[in-house]
XYZ file of C-alpha atoms in Angstrom:
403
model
C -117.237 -80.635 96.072
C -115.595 -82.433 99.289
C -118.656 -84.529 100.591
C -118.173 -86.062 104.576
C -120.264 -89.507 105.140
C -120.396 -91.259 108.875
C -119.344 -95.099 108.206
C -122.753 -97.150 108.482
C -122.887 -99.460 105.965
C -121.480 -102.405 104.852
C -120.244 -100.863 101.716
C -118.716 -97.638 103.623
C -117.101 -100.212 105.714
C -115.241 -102.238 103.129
C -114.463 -98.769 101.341
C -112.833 -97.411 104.632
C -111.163 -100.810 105.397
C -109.463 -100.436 101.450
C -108.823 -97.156 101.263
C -104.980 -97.354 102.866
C -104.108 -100.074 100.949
C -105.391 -98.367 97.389
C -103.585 -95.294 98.368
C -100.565 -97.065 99.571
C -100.904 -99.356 96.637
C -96.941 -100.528 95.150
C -95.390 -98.851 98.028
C -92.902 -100.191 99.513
C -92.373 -99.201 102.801
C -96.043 -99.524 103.882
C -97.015 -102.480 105.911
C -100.776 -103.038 106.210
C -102.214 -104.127 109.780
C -104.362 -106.807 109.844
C -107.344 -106.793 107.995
C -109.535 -109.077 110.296
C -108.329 -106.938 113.402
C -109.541 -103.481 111.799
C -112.858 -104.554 110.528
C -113.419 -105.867 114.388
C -113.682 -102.425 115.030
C -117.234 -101.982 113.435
C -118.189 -105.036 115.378
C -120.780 -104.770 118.859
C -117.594 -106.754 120.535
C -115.005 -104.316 119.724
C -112.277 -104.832 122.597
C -112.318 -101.144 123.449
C -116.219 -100.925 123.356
C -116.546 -100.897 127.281
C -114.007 -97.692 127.596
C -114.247 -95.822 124.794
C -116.642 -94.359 121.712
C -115.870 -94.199 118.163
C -117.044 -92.599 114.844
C -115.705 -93.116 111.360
C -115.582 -90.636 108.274
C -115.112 -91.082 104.871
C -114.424 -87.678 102.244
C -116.519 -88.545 98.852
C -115.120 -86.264 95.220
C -118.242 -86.997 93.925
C -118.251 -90.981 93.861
C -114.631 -91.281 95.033
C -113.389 -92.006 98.049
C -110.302 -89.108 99.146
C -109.814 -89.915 102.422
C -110.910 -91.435 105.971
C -110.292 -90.684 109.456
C -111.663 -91.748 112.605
C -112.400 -90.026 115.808
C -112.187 -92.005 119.310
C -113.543 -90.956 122.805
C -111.435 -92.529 124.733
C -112.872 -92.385 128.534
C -110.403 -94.181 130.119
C -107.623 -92.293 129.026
C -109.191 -88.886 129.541
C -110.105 -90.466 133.596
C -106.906 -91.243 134.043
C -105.246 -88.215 132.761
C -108.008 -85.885 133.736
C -108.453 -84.430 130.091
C -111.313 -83.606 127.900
C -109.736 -85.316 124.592
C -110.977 -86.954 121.243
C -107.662 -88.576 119.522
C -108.275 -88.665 115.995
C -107.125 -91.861 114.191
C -106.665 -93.280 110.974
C -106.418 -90.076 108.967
C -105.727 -91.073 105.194
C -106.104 -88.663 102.644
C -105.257 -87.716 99.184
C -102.983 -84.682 98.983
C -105.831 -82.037 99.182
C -105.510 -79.068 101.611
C -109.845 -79.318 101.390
C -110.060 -83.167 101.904
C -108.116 -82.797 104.487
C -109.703 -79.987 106.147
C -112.983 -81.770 105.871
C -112.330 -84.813 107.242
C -110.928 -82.819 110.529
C -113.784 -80.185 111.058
C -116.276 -83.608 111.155
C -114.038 -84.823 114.148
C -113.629 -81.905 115.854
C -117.754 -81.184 115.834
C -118.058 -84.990 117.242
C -115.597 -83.923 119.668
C -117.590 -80.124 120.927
C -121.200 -82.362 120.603
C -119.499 -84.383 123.279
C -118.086 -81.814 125.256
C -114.234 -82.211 124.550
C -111.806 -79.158 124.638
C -109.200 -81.114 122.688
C -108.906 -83.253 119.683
C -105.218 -85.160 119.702
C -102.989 -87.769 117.259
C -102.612 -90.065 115.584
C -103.654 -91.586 118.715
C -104.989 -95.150 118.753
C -107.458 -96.835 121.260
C -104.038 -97.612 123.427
C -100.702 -97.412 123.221
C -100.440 -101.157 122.290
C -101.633 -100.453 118.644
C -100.150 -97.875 116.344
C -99.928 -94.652 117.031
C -97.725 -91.197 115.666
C -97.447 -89.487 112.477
C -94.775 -90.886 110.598
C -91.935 -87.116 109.975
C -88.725 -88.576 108.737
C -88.139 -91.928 107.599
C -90.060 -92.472 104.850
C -87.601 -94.201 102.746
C -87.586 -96.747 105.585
C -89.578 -99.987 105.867
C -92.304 -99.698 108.759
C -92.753 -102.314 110.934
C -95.641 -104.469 111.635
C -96.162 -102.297 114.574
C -96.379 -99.184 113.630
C -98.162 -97.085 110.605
C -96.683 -95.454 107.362
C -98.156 -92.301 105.844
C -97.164 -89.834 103.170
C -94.714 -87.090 104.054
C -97.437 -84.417 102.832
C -99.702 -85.635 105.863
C -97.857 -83.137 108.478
C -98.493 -80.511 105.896
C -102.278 -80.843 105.740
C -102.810 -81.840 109.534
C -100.889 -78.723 110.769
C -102.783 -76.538 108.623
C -105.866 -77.520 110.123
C -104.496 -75.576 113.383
C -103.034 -78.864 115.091
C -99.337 -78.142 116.630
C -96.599 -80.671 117.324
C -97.291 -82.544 121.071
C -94.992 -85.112 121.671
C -92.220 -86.934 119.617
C -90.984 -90.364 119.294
C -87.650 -91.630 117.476
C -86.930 -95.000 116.027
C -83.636 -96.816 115.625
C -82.633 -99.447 113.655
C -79.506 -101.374 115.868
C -76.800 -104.361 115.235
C -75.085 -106.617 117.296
C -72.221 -104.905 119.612
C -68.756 -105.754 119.276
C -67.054 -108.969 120.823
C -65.715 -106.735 123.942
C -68.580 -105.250 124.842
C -70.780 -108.361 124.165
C -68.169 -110.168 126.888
C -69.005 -107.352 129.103
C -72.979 -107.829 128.884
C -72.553 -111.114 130.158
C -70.423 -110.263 133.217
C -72.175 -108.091 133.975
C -75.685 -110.346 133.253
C -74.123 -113.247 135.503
C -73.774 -111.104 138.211
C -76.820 -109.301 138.146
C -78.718 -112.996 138.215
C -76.459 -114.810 141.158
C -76.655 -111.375 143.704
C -80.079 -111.421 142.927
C -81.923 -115.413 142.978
C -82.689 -114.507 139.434
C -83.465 -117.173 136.991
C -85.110 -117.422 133.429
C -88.567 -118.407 133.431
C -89.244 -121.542 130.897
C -92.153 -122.762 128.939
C -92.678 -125.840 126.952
C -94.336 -123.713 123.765
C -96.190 -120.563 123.533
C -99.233 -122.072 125.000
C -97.540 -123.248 128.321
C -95.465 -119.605 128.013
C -99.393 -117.498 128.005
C -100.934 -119.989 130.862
C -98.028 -118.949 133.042
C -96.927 -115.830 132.744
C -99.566 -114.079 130.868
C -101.431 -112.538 133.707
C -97.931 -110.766 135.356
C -97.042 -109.460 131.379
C -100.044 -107.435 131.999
C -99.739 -106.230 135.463
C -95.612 -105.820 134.599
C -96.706 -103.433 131.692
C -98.987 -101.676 133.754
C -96.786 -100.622 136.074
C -94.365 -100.081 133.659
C -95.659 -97.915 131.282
C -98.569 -96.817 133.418
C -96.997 -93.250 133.848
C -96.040 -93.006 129.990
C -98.105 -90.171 127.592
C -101.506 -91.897 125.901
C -101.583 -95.206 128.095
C -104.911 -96.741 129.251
C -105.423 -99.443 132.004
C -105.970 -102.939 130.711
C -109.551 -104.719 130.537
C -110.183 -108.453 130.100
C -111.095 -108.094 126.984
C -107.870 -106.393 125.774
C -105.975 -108.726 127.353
C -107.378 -111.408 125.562
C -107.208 -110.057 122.292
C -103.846 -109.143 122.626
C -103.005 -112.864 123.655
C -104.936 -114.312 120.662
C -102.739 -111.982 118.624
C -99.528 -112.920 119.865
C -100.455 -116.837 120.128
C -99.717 -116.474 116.190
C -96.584 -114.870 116.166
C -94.716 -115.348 119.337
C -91.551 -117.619 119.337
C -90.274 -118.407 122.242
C -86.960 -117.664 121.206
C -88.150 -113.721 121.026
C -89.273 -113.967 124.669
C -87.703 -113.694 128.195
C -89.149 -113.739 131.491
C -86.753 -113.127 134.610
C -87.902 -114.742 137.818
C -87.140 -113.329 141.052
C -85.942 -115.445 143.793
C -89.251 -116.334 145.083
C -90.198 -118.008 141.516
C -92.495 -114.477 140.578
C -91.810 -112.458 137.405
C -89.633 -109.575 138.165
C -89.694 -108.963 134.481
C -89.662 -109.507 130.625
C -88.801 -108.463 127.182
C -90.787 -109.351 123.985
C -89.436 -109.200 120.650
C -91.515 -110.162 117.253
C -90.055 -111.375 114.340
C -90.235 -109.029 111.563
C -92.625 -110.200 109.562
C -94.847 -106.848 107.960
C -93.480 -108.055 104.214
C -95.548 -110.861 104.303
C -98.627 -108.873 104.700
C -98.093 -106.507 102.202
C -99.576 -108.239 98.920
C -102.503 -109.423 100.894
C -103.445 -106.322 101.954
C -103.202 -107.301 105.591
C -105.622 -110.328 104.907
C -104.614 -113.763 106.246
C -104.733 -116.106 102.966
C -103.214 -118.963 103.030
C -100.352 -118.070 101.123
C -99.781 -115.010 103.904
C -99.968 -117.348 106.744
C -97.218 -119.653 105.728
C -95.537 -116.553 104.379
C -95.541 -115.555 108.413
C -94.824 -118.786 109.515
C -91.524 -118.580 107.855
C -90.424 -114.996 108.988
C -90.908 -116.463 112.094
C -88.915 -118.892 111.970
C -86.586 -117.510 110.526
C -86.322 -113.695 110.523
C -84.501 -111.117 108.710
C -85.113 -108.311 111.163
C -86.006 -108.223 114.874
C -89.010 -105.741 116.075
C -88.042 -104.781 119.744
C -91.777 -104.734 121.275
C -91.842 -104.323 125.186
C -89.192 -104.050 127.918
C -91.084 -104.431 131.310
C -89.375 -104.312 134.696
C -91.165 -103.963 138.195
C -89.796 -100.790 139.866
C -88.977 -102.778 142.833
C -86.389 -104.390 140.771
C -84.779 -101.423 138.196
C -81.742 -101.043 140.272
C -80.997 -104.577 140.541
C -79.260 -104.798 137.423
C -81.121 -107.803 135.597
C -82.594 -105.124 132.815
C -79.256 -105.663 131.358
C -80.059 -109.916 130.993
C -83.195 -108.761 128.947
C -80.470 -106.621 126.662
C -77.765 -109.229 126.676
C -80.492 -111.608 125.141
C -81.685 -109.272 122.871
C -78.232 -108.980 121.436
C -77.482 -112.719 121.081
C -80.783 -112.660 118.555
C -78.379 -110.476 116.196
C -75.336 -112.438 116.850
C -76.619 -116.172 116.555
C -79.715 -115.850 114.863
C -80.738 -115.056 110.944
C -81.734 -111.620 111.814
C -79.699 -108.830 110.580
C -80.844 -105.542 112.287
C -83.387 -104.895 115.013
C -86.052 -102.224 115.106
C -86.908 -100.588 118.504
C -89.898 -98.984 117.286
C -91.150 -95.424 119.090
C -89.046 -94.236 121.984
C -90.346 -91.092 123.436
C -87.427 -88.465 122.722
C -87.101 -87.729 126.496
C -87.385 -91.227 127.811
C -83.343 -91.343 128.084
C -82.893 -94.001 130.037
C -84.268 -96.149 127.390
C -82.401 -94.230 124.485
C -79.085 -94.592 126.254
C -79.659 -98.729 126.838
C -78.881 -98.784 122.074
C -75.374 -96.762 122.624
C -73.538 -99.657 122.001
C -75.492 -101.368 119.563
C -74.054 -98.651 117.162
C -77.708 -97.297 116.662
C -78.972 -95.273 113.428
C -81.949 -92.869 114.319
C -83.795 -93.662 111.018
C -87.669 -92.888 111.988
C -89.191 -90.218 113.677
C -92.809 -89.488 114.332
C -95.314 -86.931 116.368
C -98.939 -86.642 117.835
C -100.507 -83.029 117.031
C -102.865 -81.373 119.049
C -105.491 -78.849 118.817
C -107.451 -76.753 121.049
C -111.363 -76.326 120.319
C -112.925 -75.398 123.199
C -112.201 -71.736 122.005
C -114.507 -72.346 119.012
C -118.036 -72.669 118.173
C -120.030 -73.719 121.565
C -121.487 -77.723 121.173
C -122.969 -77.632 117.489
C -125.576 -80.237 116.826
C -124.242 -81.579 113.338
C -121.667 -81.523 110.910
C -123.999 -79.544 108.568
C -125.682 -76.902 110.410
C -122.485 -75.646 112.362
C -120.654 -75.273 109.256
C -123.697 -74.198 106.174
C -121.152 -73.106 103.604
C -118.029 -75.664 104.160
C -117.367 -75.673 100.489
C -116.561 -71.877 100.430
C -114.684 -72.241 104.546
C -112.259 -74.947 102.420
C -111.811 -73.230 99.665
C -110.136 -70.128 101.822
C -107.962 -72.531 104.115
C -106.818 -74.116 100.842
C -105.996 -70.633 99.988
C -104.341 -69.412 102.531
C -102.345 -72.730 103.048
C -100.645 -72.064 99.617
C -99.802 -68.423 100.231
């Protein structure tokens, strides 16, 4: 018998926090996030606490934990794009058509109590943590950045009636040849002198946050504003997300183009791939992880490819292609090998078209799934008395799934 328990207690807390990493246990390709940052999210000073609600789940066989998922109201989001949505988050499951089935029915009746019409995901708070189910790829290492799951995950979320939304794709790029390197930086040179443009500089990452942290934000913003699942910026994001990158920015990942009046026009932020050195620790910062980081920082096998921000005043003006040109020395004078761009919307072309050259390999793919409920059962009070007999409800939709 599949039992459902709302996270509330210390122990449910620690058992949701370890549940990915015993599942993912050995694998490879999983990276765990950080295991500090996730338990913030039980805290009263959550960052997303002023804009959005959550609720946690955790599927019991018996005394075992089968599987989690989380459910997030995310008020900002549904302002801005004038929807009635609960993204669902953080599904981990054993492969069980019931588990699975049970975990989502327990969202979806948070989502009617509140008066949603949709539940949507993998969806995080925003756009700046992971987010997308994880299709093709998973022979591939994941990045810090983004989430690994089982292929059978697709399986079990669409038969819970959730159908395909949007779709990203990830590629994993080299260094382009001598020519067309030569090219990049004619090209780069001229862009900078028509333009006033100049490099911004910074003594160390400190200096580099005091004085251009505030325009990263508003750059992003009006960046990626318009792009599917984003959410305006509070203080308290912005802080957080500064704290984060204060231990894993180097300044040699970073650019910031000044326009001719000494203002940020825009940027590009790269991390050093460093997810490996999280994965014994379970995402926990020991010692031995921390100088494990420290030295993938320095010195890098890979490249993740984080944020490319340009004002639109300025996309015409040619300097995007400084922010690429730099990019592209990383994987010709640096240790790095490879570069990750993690998830490109598959109809944001302009974006797709800027890898041509760097003879990309589409190696990743992943999806958010949605699902309409406002068709079904009108606001029930509780998980239990909308649904009396679940265990014979899962037992059919396990049926059916198989046939």
């Amino acid at each position: 018998m599949i039992e459902i328990k709302e996270v509330k207690t210390r122990k449910q807390i620690k058992q949701f926090l370890d549940f990915p990493n015993n599942l993912y246990k050995g694998n490879p390709y999983y990276i765990p996030p950080l295991y500090g940052n996730e338990k913030k999210l039980f805290g009263n000073h959550h960052d997303y606490n002023d804009q959005a609600d959550s609720v946690f789940y955790l599927a019991y066989r018996g005394k075992e934990v089968v599987g989690r998922i989380s459910g997030i109201l995310q008020k900002a989001s549904n302002e801005k794009w004038k929807q009635q949505r609960v993204r669902f988050t953080r599904f981990d499951c054993i492969d069980d058509q019931q588990v699975a089935s049970a975990l989502f029915r327990a969202v979806e009746n948070w989502a009617k109590v509140l008066g949603m019409a949709e539940v949507v995901g993998p969806l995080n708070y925003s756009d700046m943590e992971r987010e997308g189910l994880l299709v093709e790829g998973f022979d591939q290492l994941n990045t810090f950045e983004e989430q690994y799951n089982f292929p059978y995950y697709e399986k079990l979320i669409k038969n819970c009636g959730y159908e395909k939304e949007v779709e990203w794709v990830e590629y994993r790029l080299t260094a382009p040849d001598p020519e067309y390197m030569e090219k990049m930086k004619r090209v780069t040179d001229k862009a900078m002198q028509r333009g006033g443009f100049r490099f911004g500089e910074a003594k160390n990452t400190k200096d580099f946050l005091k004085k251009y942290a505030d325009d990263f934000f508003r750059i992003i913003d009006e960046t990626y504003g318009p792009i599917y699942g984003t959410v305006p910026f509070t203080e308290k994001m912005k802080k957080s997300i500064m704290s984060d990158f204060s231990l894993i920015i180097n300044l040699r990942y970073v650019a910031v183009i000044l326009d001719k009046n000494g203002k940020p026009a825009c940027f590009g932020l790269c991390f050093p791939g460093f997810g490996k050195a999280l994965q014994k620790s379970g995402g926990k910062l020991t010692l031995p992880t921390i100088f494990k980081i420290l030295r993938a920082v320095k010195k890098p096998d890979s490249i993740d490819l984080a944020l490319i921000g340009v004002l639109p005043e300025y996309r015409n003006s040619g300097i995007s292609h400084a922010l690429f040109y730099k990019m592209a020395l990383l994987l010709t004078e640096g240790t790095a090998k490879y570069a990750e761009t993690n998830l490109m919307l598959t109809y944001n072309y302009n974006i797709l078209n800027q890898w041509k050259n760097f003879n990309p390999i589409l190696h990743k793919r992943r999806r958010t799934y949605a699902k309409n409920i406002a068709c079904e059962a009108e606001n029930p009070q509780n998980y239990e008395t909308a649904f009396p007999n679940l265990e014979a409800e899962l037992e059919k939709e396990s049926a059916a799934a198989e046939d």
